[in-house]
Each structure stands twice: as C-alpha cells, then as structure tokens.
PDB file of C-alpha atoms in Angstrom:
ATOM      1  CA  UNK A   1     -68.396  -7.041   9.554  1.00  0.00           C
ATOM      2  CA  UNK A   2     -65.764  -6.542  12.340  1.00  0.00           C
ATOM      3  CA  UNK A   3     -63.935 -10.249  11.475  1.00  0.00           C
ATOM      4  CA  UNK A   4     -64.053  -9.435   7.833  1.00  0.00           C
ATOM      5  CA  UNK A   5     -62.603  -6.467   7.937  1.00  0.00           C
ATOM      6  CA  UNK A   6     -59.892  -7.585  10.131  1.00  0.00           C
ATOM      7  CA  UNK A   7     -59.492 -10.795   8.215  1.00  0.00           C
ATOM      8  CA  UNK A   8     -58.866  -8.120   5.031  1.00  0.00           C
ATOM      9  CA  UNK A   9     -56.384  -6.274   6.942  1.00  0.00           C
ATOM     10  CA  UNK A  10     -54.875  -9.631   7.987  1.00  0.00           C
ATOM     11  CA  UNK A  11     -54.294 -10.628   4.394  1.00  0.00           C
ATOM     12  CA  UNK A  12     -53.222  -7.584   2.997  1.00  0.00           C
ATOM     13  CA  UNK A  13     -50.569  -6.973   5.552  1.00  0.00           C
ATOM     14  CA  UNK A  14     -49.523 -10.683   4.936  1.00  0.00           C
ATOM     15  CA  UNK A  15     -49.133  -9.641   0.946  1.00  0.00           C
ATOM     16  CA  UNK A  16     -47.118  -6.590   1.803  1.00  0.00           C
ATOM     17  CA  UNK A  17     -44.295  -8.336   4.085  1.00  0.00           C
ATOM     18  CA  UNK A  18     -44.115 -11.045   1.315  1.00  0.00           C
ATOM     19  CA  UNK A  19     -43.718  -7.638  -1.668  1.00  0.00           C
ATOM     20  CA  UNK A  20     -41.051  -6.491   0.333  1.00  0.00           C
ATOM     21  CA  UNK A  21     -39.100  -9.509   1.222  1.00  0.00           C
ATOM     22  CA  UNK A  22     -39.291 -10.520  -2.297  1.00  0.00           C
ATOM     23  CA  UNK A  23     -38.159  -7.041  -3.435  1.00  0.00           C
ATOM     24  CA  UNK A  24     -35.170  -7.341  -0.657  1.00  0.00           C
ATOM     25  CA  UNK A  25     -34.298 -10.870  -2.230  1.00  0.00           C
ATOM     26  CA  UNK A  26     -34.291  -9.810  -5.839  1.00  0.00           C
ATOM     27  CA  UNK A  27     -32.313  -6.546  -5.402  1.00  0.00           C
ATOM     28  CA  UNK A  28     -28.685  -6.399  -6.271  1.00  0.00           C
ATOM     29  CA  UNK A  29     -26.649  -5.860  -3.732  1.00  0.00           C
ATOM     30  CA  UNK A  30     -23.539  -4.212  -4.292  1.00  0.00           C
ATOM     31  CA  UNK A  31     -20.794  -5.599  -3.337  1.00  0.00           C
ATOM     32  CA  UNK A  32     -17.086  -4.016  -4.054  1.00  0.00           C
ATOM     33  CA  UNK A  33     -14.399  -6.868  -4.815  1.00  0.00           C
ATOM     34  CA  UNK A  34     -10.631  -6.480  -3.854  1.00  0.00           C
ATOM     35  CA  UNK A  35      -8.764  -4.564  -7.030  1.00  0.00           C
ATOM     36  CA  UNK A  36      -6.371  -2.511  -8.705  1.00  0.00           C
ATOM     37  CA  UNK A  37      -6.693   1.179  -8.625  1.00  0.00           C
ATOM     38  CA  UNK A  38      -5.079   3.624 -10.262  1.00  0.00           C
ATOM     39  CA  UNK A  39      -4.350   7.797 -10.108  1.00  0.00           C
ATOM     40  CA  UNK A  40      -2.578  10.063 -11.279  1.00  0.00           C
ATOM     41  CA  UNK A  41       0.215   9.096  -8.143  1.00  0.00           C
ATOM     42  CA  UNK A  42       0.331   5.351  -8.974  1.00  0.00           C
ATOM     43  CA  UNK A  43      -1.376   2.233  -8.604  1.00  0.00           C
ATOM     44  CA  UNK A  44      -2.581   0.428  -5.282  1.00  0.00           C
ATOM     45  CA  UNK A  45      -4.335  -2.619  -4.398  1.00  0.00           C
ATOM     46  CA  UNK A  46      -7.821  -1.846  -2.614  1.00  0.00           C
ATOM     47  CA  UNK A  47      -9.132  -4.928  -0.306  1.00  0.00           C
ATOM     48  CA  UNK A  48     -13.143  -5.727  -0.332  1.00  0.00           C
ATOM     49  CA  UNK A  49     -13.438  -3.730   2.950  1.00  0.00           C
ATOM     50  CA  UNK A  50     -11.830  -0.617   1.727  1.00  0.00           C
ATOM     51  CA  UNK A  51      -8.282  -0.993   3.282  1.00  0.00           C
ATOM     52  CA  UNK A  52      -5.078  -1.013   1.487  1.00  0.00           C
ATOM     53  CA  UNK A  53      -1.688  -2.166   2.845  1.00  0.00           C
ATOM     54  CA  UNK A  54       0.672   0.460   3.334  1.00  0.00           C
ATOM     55  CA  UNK A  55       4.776  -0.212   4.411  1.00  0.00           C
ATOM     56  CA  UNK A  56       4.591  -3.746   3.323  1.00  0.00           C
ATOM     57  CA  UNK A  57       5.303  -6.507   1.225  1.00  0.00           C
ATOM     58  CA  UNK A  58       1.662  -8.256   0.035  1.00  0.00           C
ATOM     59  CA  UNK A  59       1.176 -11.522  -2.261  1.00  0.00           C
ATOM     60  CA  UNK A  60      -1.430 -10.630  -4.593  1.00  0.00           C
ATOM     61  CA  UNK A  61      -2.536 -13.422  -7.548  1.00  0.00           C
ATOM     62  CA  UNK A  62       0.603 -14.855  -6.365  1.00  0.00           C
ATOM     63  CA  UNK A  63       3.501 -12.185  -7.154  1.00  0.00           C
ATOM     64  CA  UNK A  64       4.392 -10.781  -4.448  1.00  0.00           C
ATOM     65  CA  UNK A  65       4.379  -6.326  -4.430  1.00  0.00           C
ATOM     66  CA  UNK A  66       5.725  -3.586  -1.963  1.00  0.00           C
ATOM     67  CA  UNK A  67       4.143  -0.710  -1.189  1.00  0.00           C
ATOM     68  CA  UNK A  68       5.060   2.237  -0.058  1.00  0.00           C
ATOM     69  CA  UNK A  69       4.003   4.517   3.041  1.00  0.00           C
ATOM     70  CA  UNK A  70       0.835   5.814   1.775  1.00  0.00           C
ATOM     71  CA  UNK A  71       0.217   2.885   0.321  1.00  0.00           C
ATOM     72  CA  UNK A  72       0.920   3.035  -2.932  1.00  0.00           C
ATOM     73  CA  UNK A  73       2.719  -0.198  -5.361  1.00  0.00           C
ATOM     74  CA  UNK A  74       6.491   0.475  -5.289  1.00  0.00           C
ATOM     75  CA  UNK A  75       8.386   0.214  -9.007  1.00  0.00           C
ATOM     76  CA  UNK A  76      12.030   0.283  -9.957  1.00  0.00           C
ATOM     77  CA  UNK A  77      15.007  -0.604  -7.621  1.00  0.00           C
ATOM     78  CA  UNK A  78      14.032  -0.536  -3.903  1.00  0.00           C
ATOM     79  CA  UNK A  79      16.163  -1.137  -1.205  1.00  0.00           C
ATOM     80  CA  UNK A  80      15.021  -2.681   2.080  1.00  0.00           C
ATOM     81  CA  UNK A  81      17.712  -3.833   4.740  1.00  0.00           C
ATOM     82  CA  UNK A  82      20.740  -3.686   3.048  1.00  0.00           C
ATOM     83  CA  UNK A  83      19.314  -5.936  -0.099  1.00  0.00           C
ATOM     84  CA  UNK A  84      18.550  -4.616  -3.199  1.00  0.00           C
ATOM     85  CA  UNK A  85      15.290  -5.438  -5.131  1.00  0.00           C
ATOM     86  CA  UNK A  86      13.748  -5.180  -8.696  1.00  0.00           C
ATOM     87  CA  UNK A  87      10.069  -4.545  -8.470  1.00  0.00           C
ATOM     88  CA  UNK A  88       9.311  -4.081 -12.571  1.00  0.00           C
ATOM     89  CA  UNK A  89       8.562  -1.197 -14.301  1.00  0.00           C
ATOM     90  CA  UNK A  90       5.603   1.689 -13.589  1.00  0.00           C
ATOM     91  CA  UNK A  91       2.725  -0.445 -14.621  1.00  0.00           C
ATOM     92  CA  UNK A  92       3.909  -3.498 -13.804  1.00  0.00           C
ATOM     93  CA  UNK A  93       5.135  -3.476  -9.921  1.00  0.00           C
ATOM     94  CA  UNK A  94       6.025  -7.388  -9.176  1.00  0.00           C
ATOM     95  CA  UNK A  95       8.557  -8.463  -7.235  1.00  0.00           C
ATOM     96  CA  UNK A  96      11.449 -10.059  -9.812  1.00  0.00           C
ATOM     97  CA  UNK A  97      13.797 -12.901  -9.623  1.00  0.00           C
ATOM     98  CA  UNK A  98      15.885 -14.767 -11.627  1.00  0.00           C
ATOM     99  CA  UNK A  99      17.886 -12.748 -14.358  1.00  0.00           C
ATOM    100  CA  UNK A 100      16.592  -9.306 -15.398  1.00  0.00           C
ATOM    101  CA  UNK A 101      17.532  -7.471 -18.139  1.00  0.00           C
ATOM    102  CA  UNK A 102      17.260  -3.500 -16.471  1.00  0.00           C
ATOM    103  CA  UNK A 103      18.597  -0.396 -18.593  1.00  0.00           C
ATOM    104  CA  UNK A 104      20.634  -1.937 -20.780  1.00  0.00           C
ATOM    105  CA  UNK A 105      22.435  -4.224 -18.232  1.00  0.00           C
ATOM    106  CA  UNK A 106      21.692  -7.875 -16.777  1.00  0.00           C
ATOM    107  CA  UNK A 107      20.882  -8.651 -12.828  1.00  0.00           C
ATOM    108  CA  UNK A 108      20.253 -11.788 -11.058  1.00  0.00           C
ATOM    109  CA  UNK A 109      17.673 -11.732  -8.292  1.00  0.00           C
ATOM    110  CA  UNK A 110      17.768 -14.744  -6.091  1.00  0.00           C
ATOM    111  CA  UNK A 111      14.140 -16.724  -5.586  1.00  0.00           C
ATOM    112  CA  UNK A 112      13.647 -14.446  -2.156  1.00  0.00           C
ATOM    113  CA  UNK A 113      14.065 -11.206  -4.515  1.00  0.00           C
ATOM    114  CA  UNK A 114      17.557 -10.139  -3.359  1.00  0.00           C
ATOM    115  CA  UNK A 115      20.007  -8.783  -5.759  1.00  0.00           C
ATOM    116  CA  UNK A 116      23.074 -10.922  -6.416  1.00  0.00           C
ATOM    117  CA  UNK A 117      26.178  -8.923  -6.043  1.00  0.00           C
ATOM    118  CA  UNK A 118      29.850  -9.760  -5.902  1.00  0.00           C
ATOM    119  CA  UNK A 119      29.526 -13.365  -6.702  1.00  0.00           C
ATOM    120  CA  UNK A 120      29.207 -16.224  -9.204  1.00  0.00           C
ATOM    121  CA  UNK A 121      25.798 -17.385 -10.368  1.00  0.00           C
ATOM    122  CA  UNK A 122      26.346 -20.688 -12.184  1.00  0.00           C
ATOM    123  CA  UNK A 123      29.126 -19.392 -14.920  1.00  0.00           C
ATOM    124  CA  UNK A 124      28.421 -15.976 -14.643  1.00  0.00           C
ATOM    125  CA  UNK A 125      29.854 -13.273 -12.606  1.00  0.00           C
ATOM    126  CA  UNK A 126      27.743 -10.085 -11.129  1.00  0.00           C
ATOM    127  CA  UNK A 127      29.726  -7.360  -9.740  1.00  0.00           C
ATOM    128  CA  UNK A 128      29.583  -4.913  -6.723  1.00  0.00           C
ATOM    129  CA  UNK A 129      26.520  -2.975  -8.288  1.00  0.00           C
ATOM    130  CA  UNK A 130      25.368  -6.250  -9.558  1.00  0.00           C
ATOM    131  CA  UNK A 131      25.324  -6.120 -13.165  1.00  0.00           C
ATOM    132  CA  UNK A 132      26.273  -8.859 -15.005  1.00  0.00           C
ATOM    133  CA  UNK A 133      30.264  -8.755 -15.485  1.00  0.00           C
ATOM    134  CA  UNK A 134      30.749 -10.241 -19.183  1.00  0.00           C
ATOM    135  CA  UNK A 135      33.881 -11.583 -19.846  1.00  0.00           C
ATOM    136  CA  UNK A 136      35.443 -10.857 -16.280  1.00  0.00           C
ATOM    137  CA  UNK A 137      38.926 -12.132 -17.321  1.00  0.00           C
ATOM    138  CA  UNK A 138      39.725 -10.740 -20.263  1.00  0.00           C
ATOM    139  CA  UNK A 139      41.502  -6.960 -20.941  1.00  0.00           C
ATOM    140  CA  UNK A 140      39.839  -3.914 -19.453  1.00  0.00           C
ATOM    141  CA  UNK A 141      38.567  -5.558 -15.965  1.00  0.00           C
ATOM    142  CA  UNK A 142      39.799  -4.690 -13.116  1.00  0.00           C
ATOM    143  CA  UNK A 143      40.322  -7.393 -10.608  1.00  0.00           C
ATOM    144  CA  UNK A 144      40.675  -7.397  -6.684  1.00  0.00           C
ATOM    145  CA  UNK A 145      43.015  -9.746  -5.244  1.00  0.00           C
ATOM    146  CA  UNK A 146      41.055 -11.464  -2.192  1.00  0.00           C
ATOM    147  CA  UNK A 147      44.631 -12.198  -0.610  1.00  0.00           C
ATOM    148  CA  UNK A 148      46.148  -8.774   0.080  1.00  0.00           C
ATOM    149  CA  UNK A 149      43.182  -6.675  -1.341  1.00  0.00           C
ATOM    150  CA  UNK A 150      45.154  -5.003  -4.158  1.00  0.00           C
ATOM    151  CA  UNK A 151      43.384  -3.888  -7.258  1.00  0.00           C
ATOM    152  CA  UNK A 152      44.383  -5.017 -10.866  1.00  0.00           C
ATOM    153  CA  UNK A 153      44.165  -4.562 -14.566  1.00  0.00           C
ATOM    154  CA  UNK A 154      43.217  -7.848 -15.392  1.00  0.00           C
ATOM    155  CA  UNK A 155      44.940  -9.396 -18.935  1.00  0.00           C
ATOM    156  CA  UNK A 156      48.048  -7.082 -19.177  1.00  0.00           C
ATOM    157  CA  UNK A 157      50.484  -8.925 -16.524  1.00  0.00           C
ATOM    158  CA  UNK A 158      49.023 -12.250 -15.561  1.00  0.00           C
ATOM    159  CA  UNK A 159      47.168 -15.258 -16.766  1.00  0.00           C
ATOM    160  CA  UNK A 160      43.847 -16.315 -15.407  1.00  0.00           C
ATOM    161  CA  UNK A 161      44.486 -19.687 -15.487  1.00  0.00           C
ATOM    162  CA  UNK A 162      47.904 -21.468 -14.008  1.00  0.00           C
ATOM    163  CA  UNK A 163      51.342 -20.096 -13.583  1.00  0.00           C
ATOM    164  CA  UNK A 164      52.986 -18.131 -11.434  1.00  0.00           C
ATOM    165  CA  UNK A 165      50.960 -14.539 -12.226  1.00  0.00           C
ATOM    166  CA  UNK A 166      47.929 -16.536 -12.052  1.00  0.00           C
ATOM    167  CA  UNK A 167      44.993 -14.877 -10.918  1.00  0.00           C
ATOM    168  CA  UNK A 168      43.596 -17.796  -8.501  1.00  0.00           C
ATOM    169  CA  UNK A 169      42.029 -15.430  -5.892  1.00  0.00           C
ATOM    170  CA  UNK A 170      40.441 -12.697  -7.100  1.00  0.00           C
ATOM    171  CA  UNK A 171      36.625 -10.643  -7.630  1.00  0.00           C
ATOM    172  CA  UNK A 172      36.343  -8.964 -11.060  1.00  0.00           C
ATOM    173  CA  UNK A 173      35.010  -5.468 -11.815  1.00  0.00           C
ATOM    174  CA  UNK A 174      33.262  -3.352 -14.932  1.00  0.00           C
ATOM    175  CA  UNK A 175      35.040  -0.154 -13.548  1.00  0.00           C
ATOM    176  CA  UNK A 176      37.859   0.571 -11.296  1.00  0.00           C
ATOM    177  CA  UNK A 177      35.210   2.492  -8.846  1.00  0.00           C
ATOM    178  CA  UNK A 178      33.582  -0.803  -8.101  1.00  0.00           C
ATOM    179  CA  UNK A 179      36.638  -2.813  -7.228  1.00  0.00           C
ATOM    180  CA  UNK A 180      38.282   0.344  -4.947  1.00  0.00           C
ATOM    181  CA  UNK A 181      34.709   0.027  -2.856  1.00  0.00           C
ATOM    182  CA  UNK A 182      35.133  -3.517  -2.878  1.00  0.00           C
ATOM    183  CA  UNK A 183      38.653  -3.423  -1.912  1.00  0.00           C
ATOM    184  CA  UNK A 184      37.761  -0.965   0.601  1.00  0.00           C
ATOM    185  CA  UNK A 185      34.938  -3.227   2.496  1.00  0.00           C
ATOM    186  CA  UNK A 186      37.156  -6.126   2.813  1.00  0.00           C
ATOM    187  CA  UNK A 187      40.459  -4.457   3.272  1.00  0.00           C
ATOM    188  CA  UNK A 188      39.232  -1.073   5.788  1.00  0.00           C
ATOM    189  CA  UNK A 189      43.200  -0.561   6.926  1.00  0.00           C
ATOM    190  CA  UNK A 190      45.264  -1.015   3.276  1.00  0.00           C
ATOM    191  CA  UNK A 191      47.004   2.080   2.598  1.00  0.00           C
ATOM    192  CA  UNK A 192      48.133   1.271  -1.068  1.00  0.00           C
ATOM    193  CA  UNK A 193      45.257  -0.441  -3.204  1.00  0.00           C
ATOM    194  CA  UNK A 194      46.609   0.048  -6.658  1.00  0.00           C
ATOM    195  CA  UNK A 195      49.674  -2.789  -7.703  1.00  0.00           C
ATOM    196  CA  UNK A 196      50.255  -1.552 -11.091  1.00  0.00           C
ATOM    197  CA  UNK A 197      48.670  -4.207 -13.398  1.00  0.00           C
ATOM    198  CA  UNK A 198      50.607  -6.935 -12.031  1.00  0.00           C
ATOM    199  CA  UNK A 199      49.658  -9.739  -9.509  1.00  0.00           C
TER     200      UNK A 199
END
C-alpha cells in the first residue's frame, strides 16, 4: 500500500510541474517595445528598457531628432555651437536639410543639418539670417562690399555685371540690419560703413 501510494504521489506531482510549465509557456509575456510618447509637455522617444535620451542628438527610423534636457523631442529653430538647425514643426521633430520653406521664407540646410548663411547655394543666395535672398541684385538690396566693407544700395549707382561701378565683390542683403552685422564681423575697426549708394 506504501509503494502505491507513493507511486500516486509520484505521478501527480509529475502532472503538476508539467500544468505549470505549460501554463508558464503559454502565458503572454509582456513585453514594452521602444516608442513615441506623448504629454501634455511634448513628445519623447521611450527605449524597451524604460530610458529616454536626454541632451542629445538620437537616429530614430533613420531621421535623426534632438532632445532636450529632460528629455523631451526639440521642434523649431535650435541652435547648437554656433550652427543653426531646423528640427520641423511640434508634431513632427526631424532633423531637416535641404531647402525648407519656414514662415513664409526659404532656408537651405546642408546634409549635416546646418543652416546655410551668407553664401551661394548653386544659383541662389541666403543671407546673414539665412533666408533665401531673391533677386539679390536688383533695386532695394543692400550690398556689402567684401573689399573695404562698405554697405550699398544695390541698383541705383552701379551695375552688377562689368564696368567700372561694377559690383564684382560683394554679399547681398534683404535689410540694411543684416548687411551692417555683416559688415561689422568682417570689418570690426571701419568707422564709416555707409558709401551712399555708390560703389
């Protein structure tokens, strides 16, 4: 009677660790994947583990996103060493390049995400703020001679082109506040920036 019994107890302790490591295999485990979250602050990327990155540029699905100290995704214009950069809208956060189209006015934002300012990209020219100059030699510009520094009114005294007023040298301006900083960066010890609207 002993052996039976303990043959019984045998087998029934055998069907119990096979009921619960059958229950252990079948249950759903849950797992939490790596996501966008979203409060009434902003959004922010969560990692499987819980963490988030905070003060730091992460790729995520392949854009790349900045976010801030408490680790929330950056949006708008932010500025990081001395460069400029367009990370889209509230909702949308990515780091931009190329040409943007941003309130109204056009920006170029080379493949690294810097701003373009002050320079030609292909045919066209962005200014000191780095909109998108249209037109930078025709009447209303202003125009900063690279040679002595001196700031112009471009299309009422000189040509663009050849001649003697010709305006070979210069960096073109939207506003005449744009070309005095400019003027002032590159020329720190010029007394007299304004030369009348000739060259």
């Amino acid at each position: 009677m002993k052996n039976k019994t303990k043959k019984m107890l045998k087998k029934i302790s055998k069907m119990i660790v096979i009921t619960v490591l059958a229950s252990l295999l079948t249950t759903p485990i849950c797992v939490q994947a790596a996501d966008w979250y979203k409060d009434n602050t902003g959004w922010w990327w969560q990692e499987d583990d819980g963490s988030y990155p905070v003060s730091k540029w992460e790729k995520i699905g392949g854009k790349w996103y900045h976010f801030n100290a408490v680790g929330y995704m950056d949006t708008g214009w932010y500025k990081e060493g001395g460069n400029w950069y367009y990370l889209g809208g509230v909702n949308d956060g990515a780091m931009k390049t190329g040409w943007q189209l941003v309130d109204g006015l056009y920006y170029y934002m080379y493949s690294d995400g810097r701003m373009a300012a002050n320079t030609w990209v292909d045919q066209y020219y962005v200014g000191a703020n780095g909109a998108w100059v249209p037109n930078p030699s025709s009447g209303g510009t202003y125009a900063v001679n690279n040679k002595n520094g001196k700031i112009h009114i471009v299309g009422e005294c000189f040509a663009t082109g050849n001649g003697s007023n010709a305006m070979t040298d210069a960096v073109y301006f939207n506003t005449y506040d744009d070309a005095l900083e400019y003027s002032q960066q590159i020329f720190k010890n010029l007394d007299k920036r304004n030369c009348g609207n000739c060259w």
